[in-house]
Amino acid sequence: MATATLDSMLAGLAQDRATGSLKIGRAGTIFLTRGRVSYAECTGTPGVEELLTASGRISVGAVRKARQTATGESGPQSGGDLLVDAGVLTRGELEFCVLGATLDASYFLLGPALAAAADAGGARPAPKPRFRDGERHWLGTHWFFDVPGLFQECRRRKAQLDRAWPSSELDTRPVIPVRRIPGRHVVLTALQWEVLLGADTTATPAELAHRLGRPAYSTLLAVRELGAAGLLATGADHADQATPARPALPKRAERSGPRAELRPGPGADPAQPYLPQVSADPTDVKLLIRLRDALEALQ
Amino acid sequence: MDDTARELRVIGIEECLSEAMTIPGALDAILVDHTSGMAVAAEGVPYPEGSAAGLSEAFRATLDGLALSTPDGTIRIEDVIITTDRAYHLIKPMETMFDGPLLICLRLDPDRANLALALRRLQAISHRLIAS
């Protein structure tokens, strides 16, 4: 059974109409109900508990209580039904939350399997999944995905990420917004706003997702969109700083200090040929002042 | 069940779509996750994936365009109403607490539909699906 990959195992469980949990190493768990995926959790993505409590609508205590009641032997009701009956969320919200969390976790759990399939046998050491027959998630079953449909959706999401911004370089490094935008105004979505506000120059997209209580995929998409709009520092910017991009300027007299009435103007940056870039770098300002002085002297 | 009880009862995703299909003149209905452009559920839609992507794009373009043309720059859409030579299209965003919005999109037969009634019914259905 050394060849049992995640996708072949899931396909087999779907065919057997199995009910239980498939643990994928430390990465997470996929729950199946009669051969269809009813829930998935991944350590890298916020689960239903996090999504519900981060919104502020439901307290951590209410979720814990529902979980304890549901996992105890006493009640026949699932944790999800308990939350709906308590009136803290609607049936639709519960279903959408389960659906969203499952897709989010699946994207990161199944992603490596999809990539391996695309490599056509590119052997990458993956943990062997372990199936536990009959184990259910405490929330119960509220939405289903058939296994091929789930893989299909993961592929669609991958393609959507690549359409937004075809490079994965921003996916895992800290999110660093640029200090000045490469234009005069910018239109943001609600999530892009939250990402920019939450970015502390150390948190990665995955860490921001946990902090904001937003799905990791949505956060990643927002980060790539921000990157495409030129609002995030990219590897090119870091490289610019490492290599002496600016030619060393000859030293000049002290009198060419910055003047209050002079604003930093658009400079020609070879890295960004399309949009004017604004700089507050004192060296740039000094250069402009010297240019101005030289032009005035010509008159 | 009387009408008052029906107005108050919360519903799930499947029921939301079947109720939307009872609106006079309804041709098809689809629920779309706007962030990912995914078809969550559909009724009467021949190609849900394509419709979901297209409707999601139409909604995004409307948001972006109106944000630029609004004095304060922020925009909150209640309904998008598009009338074409063949149909009325209604797109209603529902804010969810963790992601979203979720779009409920309804296509109506212009000869049979009453636009005002359809908007009211869609509003009522959305409040029962998502309480926020």
Tab-separated table of N, CA, C and O in Angstrom, chain B residues 23-82:
chain	number	residue	atom	x	y	z
B	23	ILE	N	-40.961	32.631	-6.633
B	23	ILE	CA	-41.273	34.029	-6.961
B	23	ILE	C	-41.840	34.075	-8.376
B	23	ILE	O	-41.262	33.463	-9.287
B	24	PRO	N	-42.993	34.759	-8.584
B	24	PRO	CA	-43.620	34.747	-9.908
B	24	PRO	C	-42.661	35.184	-11.019
B	24	PRO	O	-41.985	36.207	-10.890
B	25	GLY	N	-42.579	34.369	-12.066
B	25	GLY	CA	-41.741	34.688	-13.217
B	25	GLY	C	-40.321	34.168	-13.121
B	25	GLY	O	-39.529	34.368	-14.040
B	26	ALA	N	-39.969	33.483	-12.012
B	26	ALA	CA	-38.588	33.005	-11.827
B	26	ALA	C	-38.228	31.978	-12.898
B	26	ALA	O	-38.983	31.038	-13.151
B	27	LEU	N	-37.096	32.176	-13.542
B	27	LEU	CA	-36.609	31.238	-14.560
B	27	LEU	C	-35.525	30.335	-13.984
B	27	LEU	O	-35.529	29.133	-14.196
B	28	ASP	N	-34.573	30.928	-13.278
B	28	ASP	CA	-33.564	30.125	-12.589
B	28	ASP	C	-32.960	30.934	-11.455
B	28	ASP	O	-33.116	32.157	-11.409
B	29	ALA	N	-32.301	30.230	-10.544
B	29	ALA	CA	-31.717	30.884	-9.372
B	29	ALA	C	-30.394	30.214	-9.050
B	29	ALA	O	-30.240	29.000	-9.236
B	30	ILE	N	-29.445	31.014	-8.575
B	30	ILE	CA	-28.137	30.457	-8.233
B	30	ILE	C	-27.560	31.238	-7.056
B	30	ILE	O	-27.766	32.445	-6.935
B	31	LEU	N	-26.877	30.513	-6.185
B	31	LEU	CA	-26.231	31.126	-5.034
B	31	LEU	C	-24.722	31.085	-5.287
B	31	LEU	O	-24.175	30.026	-5.584
B	32	VAL	N	-24.062	32.233	-5.194
B	32	VAL	CA	-22.653	32.340	-5.580
B	32	VAL	C	-21.829	32.870	-4.408
B	32	VAL	O	-22.219	33.838	-3.758
B	33	ASP	N	-20.689	32.217	-4.152
B	33	ASP	CA	-19.728	32.756	-3.174
B	33	ASP	C	-18.892	33.793	-3.910
B	33	ASP	O	-18.115	33.446	-4.797
B	34	HIS	N	-19.066	35.062	-3.548
B	34	HIS	CA	-18.469	36.127	-4.353
B	34	HIS	C	-16.947	36.129	-4.303
B	34	HIS	O	-16.292	36.393	-5.304
B	35	THR	N	-16.364	35.823	-3.148
B	35	THR	CA	-14.905	35.859	-3.023
B	35	THR	C	-14.240	34.894	-4.001
B	35	THR	O	-13.299	35.251	-4.695
B	36	SER	N	-14.749	33.662	-4.040
B	36	SER	CA	-14.105	32.659	-4.886
B	36	SER	C	-14.802	32.524	-6.240
B	36	SER	O	-14.279	31.864	-7.126
B	37	GLY	N	-15.986	33.107	-6.388
B	37	GLY	CA	-16.731	32.967	-7.640
B	37	GLY	C	-17.293	31.570	-7.848
B	37	GLY	O	-17.550	31.148	-8.969
B	38	MET	N	-17.498	30.847	-6.738
B	38	MET	CA	-17.968	29.468	-6.819
B	38	MET	C	-19.492	29.384	-6.766
B	38	MET	O	-20.131	30.134	-6.034
B	39	ALA	N	-20.066	28.466	-7.538
B	39	ALA	CA	-21.502	28.188	-7.461
B	39	ALA	C	-21.742	27.333	-6.222
B	39	ALA	O	-21.266	26.206	-6.145
B	40	VAL	N	-22.459	27.875	-5.230
B	40	VAL	CA	-22.741	27.120	-4.009
B	40	VAL	C	-23.884	26.145	-4.257
B	40	VAL	O	-23.822	24.980	-3.871
B	41	ALA	N	-24.934	26.629	-4.894
B	41	ALA	CA	-26.076	25.786	-5.223
B	41	ALA	C	-26.840	26.475	-6.344
B	41	ALA	O	-26.775	27.693	-6.486
B	42	ALA	N	-27.562	25.697	-7.152
B	42	ALA	CA	-28.282	26.285	-8.282
B	42	ALA	C	-29.550	25.507	-8.581
B	42	ALA	O	-29.632	24.312	-8.278
B	43	GLU	N	-30.523	26.207	-9.140
B	43	GLU	CA	-31.744	25.536	-9.602
B	43	GLU	C	-32.097	26.053	-10.986
B	43	GLU	O	-32.223	27.265	-11.188
B	44	GLY	N	-32.206	25.137	-11.934
B	44	GLY	CA	-32.601	25.501	-13.286
B	44	GLY	C	-31.509	26.136	-14.113
B	44	GLY	O	-31.758	26.589	-15.223
B	45	VAL	N	-30.273	26.192	-13.568
B	45	VAL	CA	-29.160	26.799	-14.304
B	45	VAL	C	-28.417	25.695	-15.053
B	45	VAL	O	-27.939	24.750	-14.435
B	46	PRO	N	-28.322	25.799	-16.397
B	46	PRO	CA	-27.707	24.691	-17.141
B	46	PRO	C	-26.216	24.522	-16.858
B	46	PRO	O	-25.711	23.407	-16.844
B	47	TYR	N	-25.494	25.646	-16.652
B	47	TYR	CA	-24.041	25.546	-16.470
B	47	TYR	C	-23.654	26.418	-15.281
B	47	TYR	O	-23.221	27.569	-15.443
B	48	PRO	N	-23.838	25.893	-14.056
B	48	PRO	CA	-23.661	26.723	-12.853
B	48	PRO	C	-22.277	27.347	-12.711
B	48	PRO	O	-22.172	28.502	-12.310
B	49	GLU	N	-21.197	26.615	-13.062
B	49	GLU	CA	-19.849	27.151	-12.856
B	49	GLU	C	-19.642	28.425	-13.678
B	49	GLU	O	-19.145	29.434	-13.182
B	50	GLY	N	-20.055	28.347	-14.949
B	50	GLY	CA	-19.900	29.513	-15.824
B	50	GLY	C	-20.760	30.677	-15.359
B	50	GLY	O	-20.303	31.827	-15.331
B	51	SER	N	-22.010	30.383	-14.978
B	51	SER	CA	-22.914	31.434	-14.515
B	51	SER	C	-22.359	32.090	-13.256
B	51	SER	O	-22.400	33.315	-13.119
B	52	ALA	N	-21.847	31.280	-12.337
B	52	ALA	CA	-21.325	31.813	-11.073
B	52	ALA	C	-20.158	32.751	-11.337
B	52	ALA	O	-20.096	33.857	-10.787
B	53	ALA	N	-19.250	32.339	-12.211
B	53	ALA	CA	-18.088	33.174	-12.515
B	53	ALA	C	-18.534	34.487	-13.159
B	53	ALA	O	-18.067	35.567	-12.793
B	54	GLY	N	-19.486	34.390	-14.105
B	54	GLY	CA	-19.952	35.576	-14.813
B	54	GLY	C	-20.682	36.547	-13.905
B	54	GLY	O	-20.427	37.754	-13.934
B	55	LEU	N	-21.587	36.019	-13.071
B	55	LEU	CA	-22.365	36.883	-12.180
B	55	LEU	C	-21.464	37.532	-11.133
B	55	LEU	O	-21.643	38.684	-10.760
B	56	SER	N	-20.482	36.758	-10.666
B	56	SER	CA	-19.541	37.274	-9.685
B	56	SER	C	-18.753	38.436	-10.281
B	56	SER	O	-18.540	39.463	-9.629
B	57	GLU	N	-18.331	38.288	-11.526
B	57	GLU	CA	-17.593	39.343	-12.232
B	57	GLU	C	-18.476	40.573	-12.430
B	57	GLU	O	-18.035	41.703	-12.245
B	58	ALA	N	-19.746	40.342	-12.820
B	58	ALA	CA	-20.673	41.455	-13.046
B	58	ALA	C	-20.857	42.245	-11.757
B	58	ALA	O	-20.874	43.478	-11.761
B	59	PHE	N	-20.964	41.528	-10.649
B	59	PHE	CA	-21.160	42.200	-9.364
B	59	PHE	C	-19.900	42.984	-8.976
B	59	PHE	O	-19.976	44.124	-8.510
B	60	ARG	N	-18.731	42.383	-9.207
B	60	ARG	CA	-17.474	43.044	-8.862
B	60	ARG	C	-17.295	44.326	-9.690
B	60	ARG	O	-16.934	45.376	-9.172
B	61	ALA	N	-17.620	44.225	-10.984
B	61	ALA	CA	-17.480	45.388	-11.865
B	61	ALA	C	-18.419	46.504	-11.409
B	61	ALA	O	-18.046	47.683	-11.420
B	62	THR	N	-19.641	46.130	-10.998
B	62	THR	CA	-20.597	47.125	-10.519
B	62	THR	C	-20.065	47.818	-9.266
B	62	THR	O	-20.113	49.039	-9.143
B	63	LEU	N	-19.543	47.006	-8.344
B	63	LEU	CA	-18.979	47.555	-7.107
B	63	LEU	C	-17.843	48.532	-7.405
B	63	LEU	O	-17.831	49.663	-6.919
B	64	ASP	N	-16.895	48.096	-8.253
B	64	ASP	CA	-15.728	48.927	-8.548
B	64	ASP	C	-16.154	50.207	-9.256
B	64	ASP	O	-15.701	51.300	-8.920
B	65	GLY	N	-17.044	50.068	-10.246
B	65	GLY	CA	-17.474	51.230	-11.012
B	65	GLY	C	-18.196	52.233	-10.148
B	65	GLY	O	-17.936	53.440	-10.217
B	66	LEU	N	-19.094	51.743	-9.298
B	66	LEU	CA	-19.858	52.663	-8.455
B	66	LEU	C	-18.984	53.282	-7.369
B	66	LEU	O	-19.186	54.431	-6.996
B	67	ALA	N	-18.006	52.509	-6.873
B	67	ALA	CA	-17.113	53.059	-5.845
B	67	ALA	C	-16.379	54.280	-6.402
B	67	ALA	O	-16.195	55.275	-5.711
B	68	LEU	N	-15.995	54.195	-7.681
B	68	LEU	CA	-15.278	55.314	-8.299
B	68	LEU	C	-16.203	56.506	-8.553
B	68	LEU	O	-15.756	57.641	-8.593
B	69	SER	N	-17.497	56.236	-8.765
B	69	SER	CA	-18.407	57.321	-9.128
B	69	SER	C	-19.187	57.860	-7.936
B	69	SER	O	-20.027	58.739	-8.094
B	70	THR	N	-18.907	57.330	-6.740
B	70	THR	CA	-19.615	57.804	-5.556
B	70	THR	C	-18.737	58.819	-4.828
B	70	THR	O	-17.541	58.587	-4.690
B	71	PRO	N	-19.327	59.940	-4.366
B	71	PRO	CA	-18.507	60.982	-3.746
B	71	PRO	C	-17.624	60.480	-2.595
B	71	PRO	O	-16.460	60.839	-2.512
B	72	ASP	N	-18.167	59.638	-1.709
B	72	ASP	CA	-17.364	59.240	-0.553
B	72	ASP	C	-16.532	57.977	-0.801
B	72	ASP	O	-15.765	57.568	0.060
B	73	GLY	N	-16.696	57.350	-1.962
B	73	GLY	CA	-15.806	56.261	-2.327
B	73	GLY	C	-16.115	54.900	-1.728
B	73	GLY	O	-15.528	53.917	-2.133
B	74	THR	N	-17.011	54.840	-0.740
B	74	THR	CA	-17.400	53.518	-0.244
B	74	THR	C	-18.782	53.205	-0.795
B	74	THR	O	-19.583	54.091	-1.024
B	75	ILE	N	-19.042	51.935	-0.972
B	75	ILE	CA	-20.297	51.547	-1.606
B	75	ILE	C	-20.849	50.293	-0.949
B	75	ILE	O	-20.105	49.406	-0.594
B	76	ARG	N	-22.158	50.282	-0.763
B	76	ARG	CA	-22.826	49.118	-0.196
B	76	ARG	C	-24.041	48.857	-1.066
B	76	ARG	O	-25.006	49.618	-1.045
B	77	ILE	N	-23.970	47.799	-1.845
B	77	ILE	CA	-25.049	47.508	-2.798
B	77	ILE	C	-26.143	46.690	-2.122
B	77	ILE	O	-25.852	45.707	-1.434
B	78	GLU	N	-27.393	47.112	-2.299
B	78	GLU	CA	-28.531	46.342	-1.783
B	78	GLU	C	-29.002	45.336	-2.833
B	78	GLU	O	-29.197	44.163	-2.529
B	79	ASP	N	-29.217	45.815	-4.038
B	79	ASP	CA	-29.619	44.950	-5.146
B	79	ASP	C	-29.000	45.486	-6.420
B	79	ASP	O	-28.846	46.682	-6.576
B	80	VAL	N	-28.668	44.566	-7.334
B	80	VAL	CA	-28.327	44.972	-8.692
B	80	VAL	C	-29.480	44.494	-9.562
B	80	VAL	O	-29.874	43.330	-9.488
B	81	ILE	N	-30.076	45.407	-10.340
B	81	ILE	CA	-31.180	45.049	-11.233
B	81	ILE	C	-30.718	45.302	-12.658
B	81	ILE	O	-30.338	46.425	-12.991
B	82	ILE	N	-30.726	44.263	-13.458
B	82	ILE	CA	-30.337	44.419	-14.855
B	82	ILE	C	-31.500	43.956	-15.713
B	82	ILE	O	-31.997	42.834	-15.534
